[in-house]
Short mmCIF file of C-alpha atoms and ligand atoms in Angstrom, two decimals:
data_model
loop_
_atom_site.label_atom_id
_atom_site.label_comp_id
_atom_site.label_asym_id
_atom_site.label_seq_id
_atom_site.Cartn_x
_atom_site.Cartn_y
_atom_site.Cartn_z
CA MET Q 1243 25.95 65.56 -24.14
CA THR Q 1244 26.93 61.83 -24.06
CA ASP Q 1245 24.84 60.18 -26.64
CA MET Q 1246 22.15 57.46 -25.70
CA PRO Q 1247 24.04 54.06 -26.93
CA GLU Q 1248 27.40 55.86 -25.11
CA LEU Q 1249 25.79 56.10 -21.72
CA ILE Q 1250 23.70 52.60 -21.70
CA ALA Q 1251 27.02 50.64 -22.72
CA GLU Q 1252 28.83 52.55 -19.50
CA LEU Q 1253 25.38 51.75 -18.04
CA ILE Q 1254 25.78 48.23 -18.09
CA GLU Q 1255 29.28 48.25 -17.60
CA ALA Q 1256 28.93 50.07 -14.37
CA SER Q 1257 26.02 47.46 -12.87
CA LYS Q 1258 28.14 44.72 -14.02
CA LYS Q 1259 31.56 46.43 -12.20
CA HIS Q 1260 29.03 46.92 -8.90
CA GLU Q 1261 28.42 43.38 -9.25
CA GLN Q 1262 32.08 42.20 -8.90
CA TYR Q 1263 33.05 44.35 -6.41
CA ARG Q 1264 30.17 44.80 -3.76
CA ASP Q 1265 29.28 41.27 -3.98
CA ARG Q 1266 32.72 39.45 -4.42
CA GLU Q 1267 34.99 41.66 -3.70
CA CYS Q 1268 34.29 43.35 -0.35
CA ILE Q 1269 34.07 42.24 2.87
CA ASN Q 1270 30.22 44.27 3.51
CA MET Q 1271 29.65 45.52 6.82
CA ILE Q 1272 27.64 48.32 6.55
CA ALA Q 1273 25.19 47.72 9.68
CA SER Q 1274 21.70 48.83 7.68
CA GLU Q 1275 21.98 45.91 4.83
CA GLY Q 1276 20.95 42.71 4.61
CA ILE Q 1277 22.16 39.33 2.45
CA LYS Q 1278 19.25 37.66 1.09
CA SER Q 1279 19.71 33.42 -0.04
CA HIS Q 1280 19.48 32.28 -3.08
CA ALA Q 1281 16.31 31.13 -3.10
CA VAL Q 1282 14.93 34.69 -2.04
CA CYS Q 1283 17.05 35.51 -5.53
CA GLN Q 1284 14.68 33.54 -7.69
CA MET Q 1285 11.90 34.08 -6.07
CA ILE Q 1286 12.00 37.20 -7.02
CA ASN Q 1287 13.58 37.20 -10.75
CA MET Q 1288 10.76 34.33 -11.02
CA SER Q 1289 7.89 37.44 -9.84
CA HIS Q 1290 8.43 39.85 -12.51
CA ASP Q 1291 5.36 39.73 -14.23
CA LEU Q 1292 3.62 40.41 -10.39
CA ALA Q 1293 6.48 43.03 -10.03
CA THR Q 1294 4.67 44.92 -13.38
CA ARG Q 1295 1.42 44.47 -11.71
CA TYR Q 1296 -1.25 47.15 -9.48
CA ALA Q 1297 -3.72 46.09 -6.37
CA GLU Q 1298 -5.25 48.95 -5.08
CA GLY Q 1299 -7.67 48.93 -2.66
CA GLU Q 1300 -8.69 47.69 1.26
CA ASN Q 1301 -7.04 45.50 3.68
CA ASP Q 1302 -9.30 42.99 6.76
CA MET Q 1303 -8.89 43.19 9.70
CA ALA Q 1304 -6.40 40.15 9.67
CA GLY Q 1305 -4.72 42.02 6.69
CA HIS Q 1306 -6.53 40.32 4.35
CA VAL Q 1307 -7.27 41.98 0.64
CA LYS Q 1308 -11.01 43.23 1.22
CA LYS Q 1309 -11.15 45.04 -2.13
CA ARG Q 1310 -9.58 45.65 -5.44
CA TYR Q 1311 -10.28 47.97 -7.69
CA TYR Q 1312 -8.32 46.37 -10.91
CA GLN Q 1313 -9.64 43.05 -12.34
CA GLY Q 1314 -6.87 39.97 -12.95
CA GLN Q 1315 -6.07 39.53 -9.28
CA LYS Q 1316 -7.32 36.09 -9.45
CA TYR Q 1317 -3.76 34.95 -8.02
CA MET Q 1318 -2.64 38.23 -6.63
CA SER Q 1319 -5.07 38.84 -4.17
CA GLN Q 1320 -3.98 35.14 -2.73
CA ILE Q 1321 -0.44 36.11 -2.89
CA GLU Q 1322 -0.69 39.47 -0.98
CA ASP Q 1323 -2.69 37.59 2.04
CA LEU Q 1324 -0.08 34.32 2.04
CA ALA Q 1325 2.82 36.16 1.86
CA CYS Q 1326 0.61 38.70 4.90
CA ASP Q 1327 0.41 35.59 6.49
CA ALA Q 1328 3.96 33.72 6.82
CA VAL Q 1329 4.94 36.97 8.29
CA LYS Q 1330 2.13 36.78 11.15
CA ASN Q 1331 3.13 33.25 11.69
CA LEU Q 1332 6.65 34.52 12.31
CA PHE Q 1333 6.40 36.97 14.76
CA ARG Q 1334 2.68 35.18 16.34
CA THR Q 1335 0.83 38.88 15.11
CA THR Q 1336 -3.09 38.57 14.23
CA TRP Q 1337 -2.25 41.75 11.67
CA ALA Q 1338 0.67 42.55 9.80
CA ASP Q 1339 0.48 44.99 6.57
CA VAL Q 1340 3.03 43.79 3.71
CA ARG Q 1341 2.03 46.67 1.34
CA LEU Q 1342 5.27 48.56 2.63
CA ILE Q 1343 7.92 49.47 -0.16
CA SER Q 1344 9.73 50.30 2.65
CA GLY Q 1345 10.52 50.95 5.95
CA THR Q 1346 10.28 54.70 6.25
CA HIS Q 1347 6.76 54.13 4.01
CA ALA Q 1348 5.74 51.75 6.78
CA ASN Q 1349 6.83 54.47 9.06
CA THR Q 1350 4.94 57.35 7.26
CA ALA Q 1351 1.59 54.94 7.42
CA THR Q 1352 2.32 54.29 11.20
CA PHE Q 1353 3.10 57.37 12.15
CA LYS Q 1354 0.07 59.33 10.50
CA GLY Q 1355 -2.40 56.42 11.26
CA LEU Q 1356 -1.07 57.07 15.16
CA SER Q 1357 -1.68 59.98 15.26
CA LEU Q 1358 -4.98 59.91 13.47
CA ALA Q 1359 -6.66 57.22 16.00
CA SER Q 1360 -5.27 59.21 19.04
CA LYS Q 1361 -5.89 62.37 17.70
CA ASN Q 1362 -2.74 63.74 19.51
CA ASN Q 1363 0.14 64.89 17.28
CA LYS Q 1364 3.01 64.09 19.36
CA MET Q 1365 5.41 62.26 19.36
CA ILE Q 1366 8.30 60.61 22.01
CA VAL Q 1367 11.26 60.33 19.73
CA THR Q 1368 14.80 59.15 20.53
CA PRO Q 1369 16.56 61.81 19.55
CA LEU Q 1370 18.54 61.84 15.97
CA SER Q 1371 21.97 61.89 17.71
CA CYS Q 1372 21.02 59.24 19.79
CA GLY Q 1373 20.82 57.15 16.77
CA ALA Q 1374 16.87 57.24 15.57
CA HIS Q 1375 16.28 56.99 12.18
CA ILE Q 1376 15.65 60.92 10.11
CA SER Q 1377 11.69 59.57 9.56
CA HIS Q 1378 10.71 59.65 13.75
CA ASP Q 1379 12.75 63.18 13.50
CA TYR Q 1380 11.56 66.55 12.59
CA THR Q 1381 13.33 67.31 10.51
CA GLY Q 1382 12.74 64.55 8.13
CA LEU Q 1383 9.48 62.53 7.61
CA ALA Q 1384 7.66 62.77 10.76
CA GLY Q 1385 8.01 66.71 10.91
CA SER Q 1386 8.31 68.24 7.89
CA ILE Q 1387 5.70 65.86 6.17
CA LEU Q 1388 3.34 64.51 8.87
CA GLY Q 1389 3.15 67.78 11.09
CA ILE Q 1390 4.41 65.93 13.97
CA THR Q 1391 5.51 67.45 17.23
CA ASN Q 1392 8.79 65.88 18.31
CA ILE Q 1393 8.98 65.39 22.16
CA ASN Q 1394 12.54 63.89 22.97
CA HIS Q 1395 12.82 60.52 25.29
CA VAL Q 1396 15.44 60.91 27.48
CA TYR Q 1397 18.84 59.56 26.41
CA ASP Q 1398 21.59 58.35 28.56
CA ILE Q 1399 24.77 58.61 26.93
CA ASN Q 1400 26.27 55.82 29.09
CA GLU Q 1401 24.43 53.53 28.94
CA PHE Q 1402 23.60 53.94 25.10
CA ASN Q 1403 20.34 54.10 26.05
CA ILE Q 1404 17.00 55.81 26.81
CA ASP Q 1405 17.09 56.58 30.56
CA PRO Q 1406 13.75 54.62 31.08
CA GLU Q 1407 13.08 57.28 34.87
CA LYS Q 1408 13.43 60.36 33.17
CA SER Q 1409 11.67 59.18 29.81
CA ALA Q 1410 8.36 58.29 32.38
CA TYR Q 1411 8.08 61.59 33.76
CA VAL Q 1412 8.54 62.73 29.98
CA ILE Q 1413 5.40 61.18 28.59
CA ARG Q 1414 3.49 62.28 31.76
CA ALA Q 1415 3.85 65.41 31.52
CA THR Q 1416 3.77 66.18 27.66
CA LYS Q 1417 0.67 63.60 27.15
CA PRO Q 1418 1.46 62.13 24.23
CA GLY Q 1419 0.05 60.59 21.55
CA ILE Q 1420 2.58 57.73 19.69
CA VAL Q 1421 5.88 56.98 22.01
CA THR Q 1422 8.74 55.50 19.52
CA PHE Q 1423 11.57 52.45 20.49
CA GLY Q 1424 13.79 51.99 18.07
CA GLY Q 1425 16.81 53.09 15.74
CA SER Q 1426 19.88 53.31 13.42
CA LEU Q 1427 22.15 53.09 16.39
CA PHE Q 1428 20.86 50.53 18.16
CA LEU Q 1429 23.24 48.86 20.19
CA PHE Q 1430 20.50 47.99 23.39
CA PRO Q 1431 16.73 46.82 23.63
CA HIS Q 1432 15.15 49.52 24.53
CA PRO Q 1433 13.01 49.98 27.78
CA ILE Q 1434 9.55 48.87 26.82
CA LYS Q 1435 8.38 47.17 29.29
CA GLU Q 1436 10.30 49.97 31.94
CA LEU Q 1437 7.78 52.85 29.83
CA LYS Q 1438 4.28 50.81 28.91
CA ALA Q 1439 2.50 51.62 31.71
CA ALA Q 1440 3.53 56.31 31.19
CA CYS Q 1441 2.12 54.76 28.27
CA ASP Q 1442 -0.59 53.53 29.01
CA GLU Q 1443 -1.74 55.91 31.34
CA VAL Q 1444 -1.48 58.83 28.89
CA GLY Q 1445 -3.23 56.04 25.84
CA ALA Q 1446 0.19 57.31 24.02
CA TYR Q 1447 0.81 53.81 21.57
CA ILE Q 1448 3.79 52.59 21.65
CA ALA Q 1449 5.84 51.62 18.04
CA TYR Q 1450 8.57 50.01 18.02
CA ASP Q 1451 10.57 50.53 14.27
CA ALA Q 1452 12.39 47.32 14.49
CA ALA Q 1453 13.73 48.34 11.25
CA HIS Q 1454 17.84 47.14 11.49
CA VAL Q 1455 17.07 44.70 13.96
CA LEU Q 1456 14.33 42.46 12.78
CA GLY Q 1457 15.85 39.19 11.94
CA LEU Q 1458 17.10 39.02 15.23
CA ILE Q 1459 13.49 39.79 17.11
CA ALA Q 1460 12.29 37.47 13.96
CA GLY Q 1461 15.61 34.81 15.51
CA GLY Q 1462 14.00 35.21 19.49
CA GLN Q 1463 16.68 37.16 20.32
CA PHE Q 1464 17.70 41.45 21.52
CA GLN Q 1465 14.06 41.72 22.62
CA ASP Q 1466 10.41 41.13 22.17
CA PRO Q 1467 8.63 44.29 21.49
CA LEU Q 1468 5.05 43.28 21.27
CA ARG Q 1469 5.43 40.58 24.26
CA GLU Q 1470 7.28 43.58 26.02
CA GLY Q 1471 4.65 45.83 25.03
CA ALA Q 1472 4.55 47.78 21.93
CA ASP Q 1473 1.38 48.19 20.54
CA PHE Q 1474 3.21 47.63 16.31
CA ILE Q 1475 5.85 47.41 15.14
CA THR Q 1476 7.09 49.12 11.92
CA SER Q 1477 9.59 47.67 9.59
CA SER Q 1478 12.69 47.54 6.53
CA THR Q 1479 12.50 43.58 5.17
CA HIS Q 1480 15.82 43.98 3.77
CA LYS Q 1481 18.64 44.88 6.91
CA THR Q 1482 19.09 42.19 9.34
CA PHE Q 1483 15.53 40.48 7.93
CA PRO Q 1484 17.36 38.67 4.74
CA GLY Q 1485 14.31 39.72 2.77
CA PRO Q 1486 13.47 41.11 -0.64
CA GLN Q 1487 13.55 45.38 -0.12
CA GLY Q 1488 10.28 46.38 1.30
CA GLY Q 1489 8.71 47.64 4.21
CA VAL Q 1490 6.35 45.70 6.88
CA ILE Q 1491 4.03 47.22 9.92
CA MET Q 1492 2.33 44.21 12.21
CA GLY Q 1493 0.65 43.83 15.69
CA ASN Q 1494 -2.12 42.43 17.72
CA ALA Q 1495 -5.08 44.51 16.79
CA ASP Q 1496 -6.96 42.80 20.22
CA THR Q 1497 -8.61 45.79 21.63
CA PRO Q 1498 -10.75 48.43 20.78
CA ALA Q 1499 -7.82 50.44 20.91
CA LYS Q 1500 -5.72 48.98 18.24
CA GLU Q 1501 -8.41 48.05 15.90
CA LYS Q 1502 -9.33 51.22 15.73
CA ALA Q 1503 -5.34 52.01 14.86
CA VAL Q 1504 -5.51 49.19 12.16
CA ARG Q 1505 -8.20 51.54 10.61
CA LYS Q 1506 -6.08 54.60 10.86
CA ILE Q 1507 -3.38 52.67 9.35
CA GLN Q 1508 -4.57 50.71 6.32
CA TYR Q 1509 -6.30 54.32 5.53
CA ALA Q 1510 -3.00 56.09 5.87
CA VAL Q 1511 -1.83 53.07 3.77
CA PHE Q 1512 -4.00 53.23 0.55
CA PRO Q 1513 -5.30 55.59 -0.43
CA LEU Q 1514 -2.86 58.10 1.51
CA SER Q 1515 0.18 57.19 0.40
CA ALA Q 1516 0.68 53.86 -1.84
CA SER Q 1517 -0.86 53.34 -5.20
CA SER Q 1518 2.20 50.31 -6.68
CA THR Q 1519 2.80 48.72 -3.41
CA HIS Q 1520 5.27 46.54 -5.44
CA LEU Q 1521 3.42 43.34 -5.26
CA GLY Q 1522 7.22 41.10 -7.55
CA ARG Q 1523 8.61 41.19 -3.31
CA LEU Q 1524 6.36 39.54 -1.84
CA PRO Q 1525 6.53 35.80 -2.49
CA ALA Q 1526 10.50 36.25 -2.03
CA LEU Q 1527 9.15 38.03 1.20
CA GLY Q 1528 7.57 34.69 2.44
CA ILE Q 1529 10.23 32.74 1.43
CA ALA Q 1530 12.44 34.55 3.56
CA CYS Q 1531 9.89 34.14 6.25
CA LEU Q 1532 10.00 30.31 6.22
CA GLU Q 1533 13.97 30.79 6.60
CA MET Q 1534 13.95 32.89 9.29
CA LYS Q 1535 11.43 30.30 11.04
CA LEU Q 1536 13.52 27.46 10.28
CA PHE Q 1537 17.09 28.91 10.11
CA GLY Q 1538 16.61 32.32 12.28
CA GLN Q 1539 17.48 31.52 15.64
CA GLU Q 1540 21.01 30.40 14.87
CA LEU Q 1541 21.73 32.84 12.08
CA ALA Q 1542 20.76 35.91 14.36
CA ALA Q 1543 22.41 33.80 17.84
CA GLN Q 1544 26.01 34.16 15.72
CA ILE Q 1545 24.99 37.29 14.07
CA VAL Q 1546 25.15 38.44 18.06
CA LYS Q 1547 28.10 36.48 19.17
CA ASN Q 1548 30.22 37.99 15.85
CA ALA Q 1549 29.81 41.48 17.01
CA GLN Q 1550 30.15 41.34 20.48
CA THR Q 1551 33.78 38.27 19.18
CA ALA Q 1552 34.77 41.76 17.32
CA GLY Q 1553 33.44 44.10 19.98
CA GLN Q 1554 35.86 42.02 22.87
CA TYR Q 1555 39.15 42.26 20.12
CA LEU Q 1556 38.69 45.15 18.93
CA TYR Q 1557 39.10 46.23 22.30
CA GLU Q 1558 41.39 44.26 23.18
CA ASN Q 1559 43.31 45.78 20.76
CA GLY Q 1560 43.15 48.84 21.88
CA VAL Q 1561 40.48 50.30 19.50
CA LYS Q 1562 37.73 52.23 22.49
CA VAL Q 1563 35.02 50.58 21.29
CA VAL Q 1564 31.63 52.39 22.96
CA ALA Q 1565 29.45 50.97 25.83
CA GLU Q 1566 32.17 48.64 27.39
CA HIS Q 1567 30.97 48.40 30.87
CA LYS Q 1568 27.36 46.76 29.21
CA GLY Q 1569 29.31 44.56 27.23
CA LEU Q 1570 29.73 46.50 23.83
CA THR Q 1571 26.68 45.15 22.34
CA LYS Q 1572 23.40 43.26 22.23
CA SER Q 1573 22.94 43.79 18.95
CA HIS Q 1574 24.03 43.38 14.80
CA GLN Q 1575 26.37 46.32 15.51
CA LEU Q 1576 29.28 47.79 17.10
CA ALA Q 1577 30.60 51.54 17.68
CA LEU Q 1578 33.76 52.51 17.41
CA ASP Q 1579 35.39 55.44 18.90
CA VAL Q 1580 38.53 56.14 16.13
CA SER Q 1581 38.84 59.92 17.06
CA ASN Q 1582 42.59 59.16 18.30
CA PHE Q 1583 43.37 57.33 14.99
CA GLY Q 1584 42.09 60.42 12.99
CA GLY Q 1585 38.49 59.98 12.75
CA GLY Q 1586 35.50 58.46 11.44
CA ASN Q 1587 35.75 60.10 7.75
CA LYS Q 1588 39.41 58.35 6.94
CA ILE Q 1589 39.52 55.39 8.75
CA ALA Q 1590 35.90 53.64 6.73
CA GLN Q 1591 37.73 55.36 3.97
CA ASP Q 1592 41.51 53.50 4.14
CA LEU Q 1593 39.23 50.79 4.93
CA GLU Q 1594 37.11 50.87 1.50
CA ASP Q 1595 40.14 51.03 0.56
CA ALA Q 1596 40.71 47.62 1.30
CA HIS Q 1597 37.48 46.64 0.51
CA ILE Q 1598 36.17 46.25 4.27
CA ILE Q 1599 33.22 48.94 3.81
CA LEU Q 1600 31.61 50.52 6.60
CA ASN Q 1601 30.20 53.72 7.68
CA LYS Q 1602 31.47 56.27 9.42
CA ASN Q 1603 28.79 57.60 12.45
CA LEU Q 1604 28.70 60.67 14.61
CA MET Q 1605 28.15 59.52 17.93
CA PRO Q 1606 25.61 60.87 20.86
CA TYR Q 1607 28.68 62.87 22.14
CA ASP Q 1608 30.06 64.55 19.19
CA ASP Q 1609 29.22 68.08 17.79
CA GLN Q 1610 25.95 66.98 15.85
CA ASN Q 1611 27.15 69.46 12.96
CA ASN Q 1612 30.47 67.48 11.59
CA LYS Q 1613 28.65 65.15 9.74
CA ASP Q 1614 31.94 65.18 6.72
CA ASN Q 1615 34.50 64.08 10.43
CA PRO Q 1616 32.77 61.31 12.83
CA SER Q 1617 34.45 60.04 15.89
CA GLY Q 1618 32.95 57.08 14.90
CA LEU Q 1619 31.81 53.72 12.87
CA ARG Q 1620 29.30 51.66 12.97
CA VAL Q 1621 29.53 48.28 12.04
CA GLY Q 1622 27.34 45.18 11.42
CA PHE Q 1623 28.20 41.68 11.67
CA GLN Q 1624 24.88 40.06 9.14
CA ASP Q 1625 26.27 39.58 6.08
CA ILE Q 1626 29.55 38.17 7.04
CA THR Q 1627 27.54 35.53 9.73
CA ARG Q 1628 25.56 34.75 6.96
CA ARG Q 1629 28.29 34.04 4.84
CA GLY Q 1630 29.79 31.94 7.44
CA PHE Q 1631 31.32 33.67 8.94
CA GLY Q 1632 32.50 32.14 12.65
CA GLU Q 1633 34.02 33.68 15.65
CA SER Q 1634 37.75 32.81 14.29
CA ASP Q 1635 37.29 34.11 11.15
CA VAL Q 1636 35.98 37.54 12.94
CA LYS Q 1637 38.84 37.66 14.93
CA HIS Q 1638 40.85 37.55 11.34
CA LEU Q 1639 39.25 40.11 9.91
CA CYS Q 1640 39.69 42.61 12.91
CA ASP Q 1641 43.63 41.46 12.08
CA LEU Q 1642 43.26 43.19 9.09
CA MET Q 1643 40.60 46.05 10.56
CA LEU Q 1644 43.35 47.19 13.16
CA ASP Q 1645 46.70 46.80 10.41
CA ILE Q 1646 44.20 49.54 8.90
CA ILE Q 1647 43.01 51.50 11.80
CA LYS Q 1648 46.75 51.58 13.32
CA GLY Q 1649 48.57 52.11 10.27
CA LYS Q 1650 50.06 49.19 10.42
CA ARG Q 1651 49.77 48.48 6.66
CA THR Q 1652 48.98 49.90 3.34
CA PRO Q 1653 44.85 49.71 2.58
CA GLY Q 1654 46.83 48.06 -0.50
CA GLU Q 1655 48.53 45.47 0.80
CA VAL Q 1656 45.20 44.77 3.60
CA LYS Q 1657 43.38 44.69 0.22
CA THR Q 1658 45.13 41.18 -0.79
CA ASP Q 1659 44.13 39.46 2.17
CA VAL Q 1660 40.76 40.95 2.22
CA LEU Q 1661 39.87 39.48 -1.32
CA ALA Q 1662 42.07 36.17 -0.57
CA LEU Q 1663 39.64 35.78 2.62
CA LYS Q 1664 36.14 37.08 1.18
CA LYS Q 1665 36.92 33.90 -1.79
CA GLU Q 1666 36.40 32.08 1.64
CA PHE Q 1667 33.25 32.40 2.31
CA SER Q 1668 31.69 31.92 -1.72
CA GLY Q 1669 28.15 30.53 -0.33
CA ILE Q 1670 25.46 31.88 1.42
CA LYS Q 1671 24.22 29.59 4.90
CA TYR Q 1672 21.10 29.97 6.41
CA GLY Q 1673 19.07 29.21 3.83
CA PHE Q 1674 17.93 27.43 0.65
CA GLN Q 1675 19.92 27.68 -2.38
CA THR Q 1676 16.67 27.27 -4.99
CA VAL Q 1677 13.38 27.95 -4.96
CA GLU Q 1678 12.98 23.85 -5.34
CA GLU Q 1679 15.23 22.86 -2.18
CA ALA Q 1680 12.74 25.62 0.04
CA LEU Q 1681 9.74 23.85 -1.49
CA LYS Q 1682 11.15 19.96 -1.32
CA TYR Q 1683 12.09 20.76 2.06
CA VAL Q 1684 8.25 22.54 2.91
CA GLN Q 1685 6.13 19.20 1.12
CA LYS Q 1686 7.87 16.91 3.22
CA ASN Q 1687 7.32 18.88 6.67
C1 PLP U 1245 16.90 52.07 7.39
C2 PLP U 1245 16.00 52.79 8.81
C3 PLP U 1245 14.74 52.88 7.86
C4 PLP U 1245 13.79 53.02 6.95
O1 PLP U 1245 13.87 52.21 5.99
P1 PLP U 1245 14.08 52.16 4.85
O2 PLP U 1245 13.48 50.50 4.53
O3 PLP U 1245 15.56 52.04 4.12
O4 PLP U 1245 12.88 52.69 4.31
C5 PLP U 1245 13.16 53.95 9.34
N1 PLP U 1245 13.89 53.25 10.10
C6 PLP U 1245 15.12 52.71 10.76
C7 PLP U 1245 14.83 52.92 12.36
C8 PLP U 1245 15.98 52.57 10.32
O5 PLP U 1245 17.17 52.01 10.67
#
């Protein structure tokens, strides 16, 4: 066994190396990962006492603190209420819950709460193979932990989307308590509007999982789930939304059915699934809300534009980008089929050897048992966009990726160019540099 001092020396060394590698020497294109501004990071560092505290208890219909069981909450309740209000303000909702520590946690509480409120254990989900998150699935959280029965949306592989007509038929025939939208491989807005009537007819709640696209929604891109008919949004706060790692649930508690749902969801948060709510992230979440209120529209539009520019460029240069007839993407992601170039596993590894980080991905039409070598790659553009990449920079990056994909140069050769490109983008845009700067801004306005 390694002795403790040696072990910790190695641990510290590995942590330092990681920061150097991924933050300073890699171009990060994993579609589920976010990037925080310096002000958000600074706010996290300023909240270290808060990050040690507990605030178990109940909340009210505005999402504010109603009752807490421990002393010492003098400012903590205020902090939670203000972070909650920042979320409600940004997304224009009457209710939010910011106690969730992850997107999976938000789904836990929401799926449990909505199945209690509807007294119905059936939930319609996008098939896992077509981009749903494992937490929606019977093999994951929904089925194996919550005991929810899954029924699949009908998914149209050619359209890379849910088939609204056929799914409406499934909803009417199976009468679920919950219908979900949203996913992890998520190129096009899901048909909420088209399926709202069927959901209303059978009394199903609509839950939209925005984990991937929350930042786009905040910026007025992609789709507007609550205005299109979703009852609740569940999300992570750290993918395209540039906050600290955490989760959130929100909605408008404007009908008796939704009020009932909020009460059941809150019960599913506490006491059912939360003890520590990781309060240290809340002030930083508020700063990220302010940044998205101010810069979100510009940021989200540029993210989508960069994704579309890259898609078009890669397509024109011989890479199969899926959904060509749909305009490739309307989100921060692209899905590439690289089966002609050695498959997702080889290309993802070669790209990493050149310091371009993305993930291999099963495509809906792949053999779903072939996880180790799927035909796809999933590429996200939120990190490079926030670091300042515009369309010409994206094309330059695509040229480097093409060299790898087509085997024109070795990863080692391309790496030199990747490092040089990365050096040009050392700042983080569309956000504040310091908490002080954010404070000055809000005091002026
Ligand atoms: C990432 C993801 C989640 C899980 O979020 P975590 O914060 O990682 O727990 C849930 N739903 C979808 C669609 C996701 O992509």
